[in-house]
XYZ file of N, CA and C in Angstrom:
519
model
N 159.252 91.066 160.454
C 158.646 89.842 160.922
C 159.440 89.216 162.057
N 160.777 89.208 161.907
C 161.602 88.631 162.966
C 161.514 89.432 164.261
N 161.523 90.753 164.118
C 161.404 91.594 165.311
C 160.049 91.398 165.983
N 159.007 91.283 165.190
C 157.669 91.044 165.725
C 157.637 89.692 166.440
N 158.260 88.682 165.838
C 158.314 87.348 166.460
C 158.998 87.401 167.820
N 160.076 88.154 167.907
C 160.800 88.267 169.171
C 159.926 88.897 170.252
N 159.191 89.926 169.888
C 158.310 90.586 170.860
C 157.179 89.658 171.271
N 156.582 88.970 170.307
C 155.507 88.021 170.623
C 156.027 86.952 171.581
N 157.200 86.423 171.297
C 157.780 85.367 172.128
C 158.081 85.873 173.537
N 158.731 87.014 173.635
C 159.154 87.541 174.923
C 157.980 87.970 175.793
N 156.906 88.434 175.181
C 155.763 88.943 175.947
C 154.596 87.969 176.002
N 154.772 86.761 175.427
C 153.675 85.786 175.335
C 152.438 86.439 174.729
N 152.640 87.059 173.582
C 151.591 87.784 172.865
C 150.922 88.817 173.777
N 151.756 89.616 174.423
C 151.352 90.744 175.263
C 150.654 90.321 176.557
N 150.745 89.048 176.940
C 150.064 88.553 178.140
C 150.980 88.494 179.363
N 152.273 88.597 179.164
C 153.213 88.502 180.275
C 153.237 89.803 181.073
N 153.450 89.703 182.383
C 153.576 90.929 183.178
C 154.836 91.711 182.826
N 155.733 91.098 182.070
C 156.938 91.810 181.637
C 156.655 92.702 180.428
N 155.474 92.562 179.835
C 155.120 93.336 178.636
C 154.866 94.800 179.005
N 155.457 95.691 178.220
C 155.251 97.122 178.428
C 154.357 97.668 177.313
N 153.796 98.842 177.504
C 153.020 99.460 176.423
C 153.851 99.657 175.149
N 155.139 99.921 175.316
C 156.014 100.079 174.150
C 156.155 98.757 173.404
N 156.277 97.633 174.145
C 156.331 96.316 173.508
C 155.097 96.093 172.636
N 153.939 96.380 173.205
C 152.688 96.136 172.483
C 152.583 97.027 171.247
N 152.884 98.298 171.393
C 152.817 99.220 170.261
C 153.790 98.802 169.161
N 155.007 98.452 169.555
C 156.013 98.043 168.567
C 155.601 96.738 167.893
N 155.113 95.779 168.672
C 154.687 94.498 168.114
C 153.567 94.661 167.105
N 152.576 95.472 167.443
C 151.450 95.690 166.524
C 151.896 96.432 165.262
N 152.782 97.413 165.434
C 153.282 98.155 164.274
C 154.116 97.248 163.365
N 154.962 96.425 163.960
C 155.779 95.508 163.164
C 154.919 94.463 162.449
N 153.870 93.990 163.123
C 152.960 93.028 162.487
C 152.297 93.653 161.270
N 151.904 94.906 161.398
C 151.270 95.600 160.268
C 152.260 95.757 159.114
N 153.486 96.156 159.422
C 154.515 96.309 158.388
C 154.783 94.991 157.680
N 154.826 93.898 158.466
C 155.121 92.578 157.901
C 153.890 91.912 157.279
N 152.718 92.550 157.440
C 151.496 91.985 156.883
C 151.028 90.726 157.612
N 151.209 90.710 158.934
C 150.860 89.541 159.731
C 149.528 89.734 160.454
N 148.719 88.680 160.475
C 147.591 88.600 161.407
C 148.231 88.134 162.707
N 148.448 89.043 163.637
C 149.298 88.769 164.791
C 148.782 87.619 165.654
N 147.474 87.511 165.850
C 146.916 86.416 166.653
C 147.186 85.064 165.992
N 146.871 84.952 164.700
C 147.081 83.703 163.975
C 148.569 83.372 163.919
N 149.372 84.375 163.651
C 150.817 84.169 163.580
C 151.358 83.664 164.921
N 150.894 84.259 166.021
C 151.361 83.842 167.349
C 150.971 82.393 167.632
N 149.758 82.014 167.275
C 149.323 80.631 167.476
C 150.222 79.680 166.701
N 150.474 80.001 165.441
C 151.349 79.165 164.616
C 152.769 79.113 165.187
N 153.256 80.260 165.628
C 154.612 80.347 166.144
C 154.770 79.544 167.434
N 153.840 79.715 168.374
C 153.942 78.982 169.632
C 153.707 77.492 169.429
N 152.843 77.138 168.505
C 152.614 75.719 168.210
C 153.884 75.082 167.658
N 154.554 75.773 166.762
C 155.802 75.248 166.191
C 156.886 75.175 167.263
N 156.939 76.171 168.111
C 157.969 76.219 169.145
C 157.779 75.215 170.247
N 156.551 74.750 170.436
C 156.315 73.806 171.524
C 156.156 72.374 171.016
N 156.522 72.134 169.769
C 156.448 70.780 169.241
C 157.591 69.967 169.851
N 157.250 69.207 170.874
C 158.270 68.530 171.667
C 158.213 67.019 171.548
N 157.419 66.517 170.617
C 157.199 65.076 170.498
C 158.495 64.294 170.276
N 159.450 64.849 169.554
C 160.692 64.140 169.250
C 161.802 64.412 170.257
N 161.515 65.174 171.310
C 162.539 65.498 172.304
C 162.412 64.572 173.505
N 163.543 64.299 174.111
C 163.555 63.456 175.316
C 163.054 64.267 176.510
N 162.701 63.546 177.570
C 162.262 64.223 178.788
C 163.361 65.150 179.302
N 164.600 64.709 179.221
C 165.731 65.515 179.678
C 165.859 66.800 178.849
N 165.725 66.692 177.523
C 165.815 67.880 176.660
C 164.701 68.874 176.981
N 163.505 68.369 177.203
C 162.365 69.238 177.531
C 162.592 69.904 178.883
N 162.991 69.105 179.858
C 163.156 69.626 181.214
C 164.210 70.721 181.288
N 165.329 70.506 180.610
C 166.434 71.462 180.696
C 166.432 72.519 179.590
N 165.445 72.486 178.714
C 165.360 73.455 177.618
C 165.344 74.894 178.138
N 164.581 75.121 179.196
C 164.514 76.453 179.805
C 164.497 76.266 181.317
N 165.617 75.850 181.866
C 165.750 75.532 183.289
C 166.747 76.492 183.914
N 166.380 77.022 185.067
C 167.279 77.924 185.772
C 167.381 77.493 187.232
N 168.567 77.680 187.774
C 168.844 77.320 189.161
C 168.851 78.581 190.014
N 168.324 78.469 191.235
C 168.245 79.592 192.154
C 168.784 79.157 193.513
N 169.465 80.081 194.174
C 170.052 79.788 195.472
C 169.645 80.870 196.457
N 169.148 80.426 197.612
C 168.877 81.339 198.718
C 169.765 80.902 199.877
N 169.642 81.575 200.999
C 170.453 81.205 202.161
C 170.220 79.758 202.576
N 168.974 79.303 202.460
C 168.625 77.988 202.987
C 168.434 76.903 201.928
N 168.142 77.287 200.685
C 167.691 76.306 199.706
C 168.298 76.563 198.329
N 168.629 75.477 197.642
C 168.983 75.522 196.219
C 167.851 74.819 195.485
N 167.266 75.511 194.508
C 166.169 74.906 193.768
C 166.265 75.269 192.296
N 165.582 74.509 191.471
C 165.586 74.758 190.040
C 164.165 74.841 189.514
N 163.994 75.674 188.483
C 162.674 75.856 187.881
C 162.805 75.819 186.360
N 162.070 74.904 185.744
C 161.974 74.843 184.295
C 160.629 75.386 183.856
N 160.522 75.713 182.571
C 159.258 76.251 182.069
C 159.087 75.928 180.601
N 157.860 75.593 180.240
C 157.425 75.421 178.858
C 156.155 76.229 178.690
N 156.058 76.978 177.610
C 154.843 77.730 177.287
C 154.208 77.131 176.050
N 152.886 77.010 176.095
C 152.163 76.432 174.964
C 150.775 77.042 174.891
N 150.175 76.957 173.720
C 148.793 77.372 173.546
C 147.879 76.147 173.530
N 148.433 74.975 173.773
C 147.714 73.723 173.661
C 147.648 73.035 175.022
N 146.476 73.046 175.647
C 146.298 72.455 176.975
C 146.566 70.950 176.972
N 146.207 70.277 175.906
C 146.441 68.829 175.825
C 147.938 68.520 175.808
N 148.691 69.315 175.067
C 150.138 69.119 175.028
C 150.742 69.316 176.419
N 150.273 70.327 177.140
C 150.792 70.582 178.479
C 150.485 69.412 179.414
N 149.303 68.829 179.295
C 148.947 67.682 180.132
C 149.835 66.483 179.816
N 150.113 66.254 178.539
C 151.019 65.161 178.150
C 152.415 65.383 178.726
N 152.883 66.624 178.654
C 154.206 66.944 179.204
C 154.237 66.726 180.712
N 153.173 67.096 181.374
C 153.086 66.913 182.827
C 153.292 65.438 183.181
N 152.600 64.566 182.480
C 152.703 63.128 182.769
C 154.114 62.598 182.486
N 154.772 63.149 181.492
C 156.144 62.736 181.167
C 157.152 63.262 182.178
N 156.944 64.500 182.642
C 157.972 65.156 183.440
C 157.944 64.804 184.919
N 156.800 64.417 185.446
C 156.733 64.112 186.883
C 157.759 63.043 187.268
N 157.807 61.883 186.595
C 158.824 60.897 186.992
C 160.251 61.376 186.732
N 160.446 62.170 185.691
C 161.785 62.675 185.391
C 162.263 63.607 186.501
N 161.368 64.455 186.996
C 161.726 65.388 188.064
C 162.192 64.639 189.309
N 161.535 63.547 189.622
C 161.903 62.749 190.790
C 163.326 62.219 190.633
N 163.684 61.889 189.407
C 165.030 61.387 189.102
C 166.083 62.496 189.216
N 165.726 63.717 188.828
C 166.685 64.822 188.786
C 166.881 65.525 190.124
N 165.874 65.463 190.982
C 165.970 66.153 192.271
C 167.136 65.575 193.072
N 167.914 66.454 193.650
C 169.078 66.032 194.426
C 170.383 66.152 193.662
N 170.299 66.238 192.347
C 171.519 66.409 191.555
C 172.030 67.839 191.668
N 173.325 67.990 191.653
C 173.975 69.308 191.689
C 173.532 70.153 192.879
N 173.202 69.500 193.981
C 172.853 70.223 195.197
C 171.464 70.843 195.197
N 170.652 70.511 194.218
C 169.294 71.072 194.146
C 168.360 70.185 194.968
N 167.717 70.791 195.971
C 166.858 70.015 196.869
C 165.381 70.041 196.471
N 165.014 70.972 195.614
C 163.635 71.048 195.127
C 163.665 71.397 193.645
N 162.789 70.753 192.871
C 162.649 71.095 191.462
C 161.195 71.431 191.167
N 161.019 72.414 190.308
C 159.696 72.892 189.907
C 159.673 72.977 188.389
N 158.490 72.804 187.835
C 158.339 72.979 186.397
C 157.026 73.689 186.137
N 157.113 74.807 185.395
C 155.933 75.597 185.044
C 155.434 75.171 183.663
N 154.202 74.705 183.607
C 153.540 74.378 182.349
C 152.595 75.539 182.073
N 153.042 76.474 181.258
C 152.336 77.736 181.072
C 151.416 77.682 179.865
N 150.135 77.926 180.118
C 149.121 77.982 179.076
C 148.944 79.451 178.695
N 149.432 79.799 177.535
C 149.434 81.195 177.094
C 148.016 81.722 176.936
N 147.146 80.933 176.320
C 145.778 81.399 176.052
C 144.977 81.607 177.339
N 145.169 80.732 178.319
C 144.428 80.846 179.581
C 145.137 81.730 180.597
N 146.334 82.189 180.251
C 147.133 83.046 181.121
C 147.270 82.463 182.521
N 147.741 81.210 182.558
C 147.986 80.566 183.837
C 149.088 79.531 183.664
N 149.611 79.074 184.785
C 150.617 78.023 184.777
C 150.219 76.957 185.776
N 150.482 75.708 185.408
C 150.387 74.635 186.372
C 151.816 74.321 186.780
N 152.055 74.306 188.079
C 153.384 74.015 188.595
C 153.388 72.606 189.156
N 154.336 71.802 188.659
C 154.575 70.491 189.240
C 155.907 70.574 189.970
N 156.042 69.785 191.024
C 157.253 69.928 191.826
C 157.614 68.620 192.501
N 158.861 68.580 192.949
C 159.352 67.424 193.686
C 160.468 67.889 194.614
N 160.547 67.259 195.762
C 161.577 67.578 196.746
C 160.925 67.956 198.060
N 161.650 67.700 199.139
C 161.102 67.966 200.465
C 160.750 69.447 200.626
N 159.487 69.717 200.929
C 159.008 71.075 201.148
C 158.589 71.809 199.889
N 158.736 71.180 198.721
C 158.427 71.892 197.473
C 156.937 72.220 197.354
N 156.081 71.258 197.669
C 154.641 71.515 197.597
C 154.218 72.585 198.592
N 154.777 72.502 199.787
C 154.451 73.493 200.814
C 154.873 74.895 200.366
N 156.018 74.986 199.678
C 156.489 76.292 199.191
C 155.498 76.884 198.187
N 154.998 76.080 197.269
C 154.008 76.576 196.295
C 152.740 76.990 197.026
N 152.265 76.146 197.952
C 151.025 76.429 198.679
C 151.123 77.728 199.477
N 152.227 77.914 200.176
C 152.392 79.117 200.998
C 152.622 80.362 200.151
N 153.298 80.200 199.041
C 153.602 81.356 198.193
C 152.370 81.873 197.446
N 151.468 80.970 197.088
C 150.343 81.354 196.236
C 148.968 81.038 196.819
N 148.930 80.523 198.045
C 147.667 80.182 198.703
C 146.801 79.295 197.812
N 147.397 78.207 197.329
C 146.708 77.226 196.491
C 146.884 75.849 197.111
N 146.088 74.900 196.639
C 146.241 73.519 197.064
C 146.502 72.652 195.844
N 147.123 71.517 196.086
C 147.460 70.582 195.022
C 146.190 69.963 194.455
N 146.187 69.794 193.138
C 145.068 69.155 192.452
C 145.620 68.363 191.273
N 145.380 67.084 191.264
C 145.786 66.207 190.170
C 147.294 66.284 189.884
N 148.076 66.340 190.949
C 149.529 66.298 190.799
C 150.192 67.627 190.515
N 149.450 68.717 190.560
C 150.038 70.028 190.288
C 149.294 71.136 191.005
N 149.782 72.341 190.813
C 149.201 73.536 191.426
C 148.883 74.529 190.311
N 147.617 74.876 190.142
C 147.222 75.810 189.096
C 147.344 77.228 189.642
N 148.149 78.029 188.954
C 148.383 79.420 189.357
C 147.786 80.334 188.294
N 146.596 80.814 188.532
C 145.901 81.701 187.590
C 146.629 83.048 187.513
N 146.839 83.523 186.311
C 147.492 84.809 186.101
C 149.010 84.782 186.221
N 149.579 83.618 186.518
C 151.030 83.515 186.674
C 151.613 82.899 185.402
N 152.385 83.705 184.678
C 153.021 83.231 183.442
C 154.521 83.513 183.405
N 154.999 84.339 184.323
C 156.407 84.733 184.314
C 157.156 84.115 185.491
N 158.169 83.355 185.172
C 159.029 82.792 186.216
C 159.756 83.929 186.924
N 160.338 84.829 186.132
C 161.190 85.899 186.659
C 160.411 86.931 187.488
N 159.260 87.345 187.011
C 158.532 88.434 187.666
C 157.491 87.963 188.688
N 157.047 86.702 188.579
C 155.958 86.262 189.450
C 156.329 85.076 190.342
N 156.819 84.001 189.761
C 157.062 82.791 190.542
C 158.240 82.953 191.497
N 159.393 83.324 190.978
C 160.601 83.389 191.801
C 160.478 84.423 192.923
N 159.981 85.642 192.672
C 159.836 86.576 193.796
C 158.926 86.031 194.906
N 157.862 85.333 194.536
C 156.971 84.756 195.547
C 157.696 83.675 196.344
N 158.428 82.806 195.646
C 159.175 81.758 196.337
C 160.224 82.353 197.283
N 160.990 83.306 196.793
C 162.049 83.920 197.614
C 161.435 84.599 198.836
N 160.340 85.319 198.643
C 159.662 85.975 199.769
C 159.221 84.975 200.827
N 158.638 83.878 200.384
C 158.182 82.853 201.337
C 159.365 82.208 202.054
N 160.424 81.891 201.309
C 161.605 81.282 201.934
C 162.233 82.229 202.958
N 162.278 83.522 202.653
C 162.858 84.487 203.583
C 161.996 84.634 204.848
N 160.676 84.593 204.679
C 159.778 84.668 205.828
C 159.935 83.466 206.744
N 160.191 82.307 206.161
C 160.271 81.078 206.951
C 161.629 80.869 207.602
N 162.600 81.738 207.315
C 163.933 81.606 207.944
C 164.037 82.404 209.195
């Protein structure tokens, strides 16, 4: 059960581009051994993991935050994954003012936060800092809507968001 949970978490229930056929086969086999309904179990697991009501904005923001440095820019990207669109919208409203407060600290000139909807296999990116919106727009050919940028099919910071950002930053230098 624990091994199955780790695979479900790491692959976002086989929806992440980081998921391999071996991950899926192992996850399904482990679920069968543990007697789990993998879909129901994943929903319960992600719901429990994204229960953030008692956490401060700072705890949520830095829970899964990574800093990146290129030749021209230092930026940070946080991420939360959830199966609950309403929860993600609530987090968005909480985090926008917090991001404005954090931008500029520790030499970071742009901050981004991915609100990843596992079921819809997309992320809404909110951002703050000079050029941050333009970076999202140029990297993904999207426009801002209701304070964020919806990136369909983008769920991985490591494999999808950061490579696009780095590519755009390198092109613009």
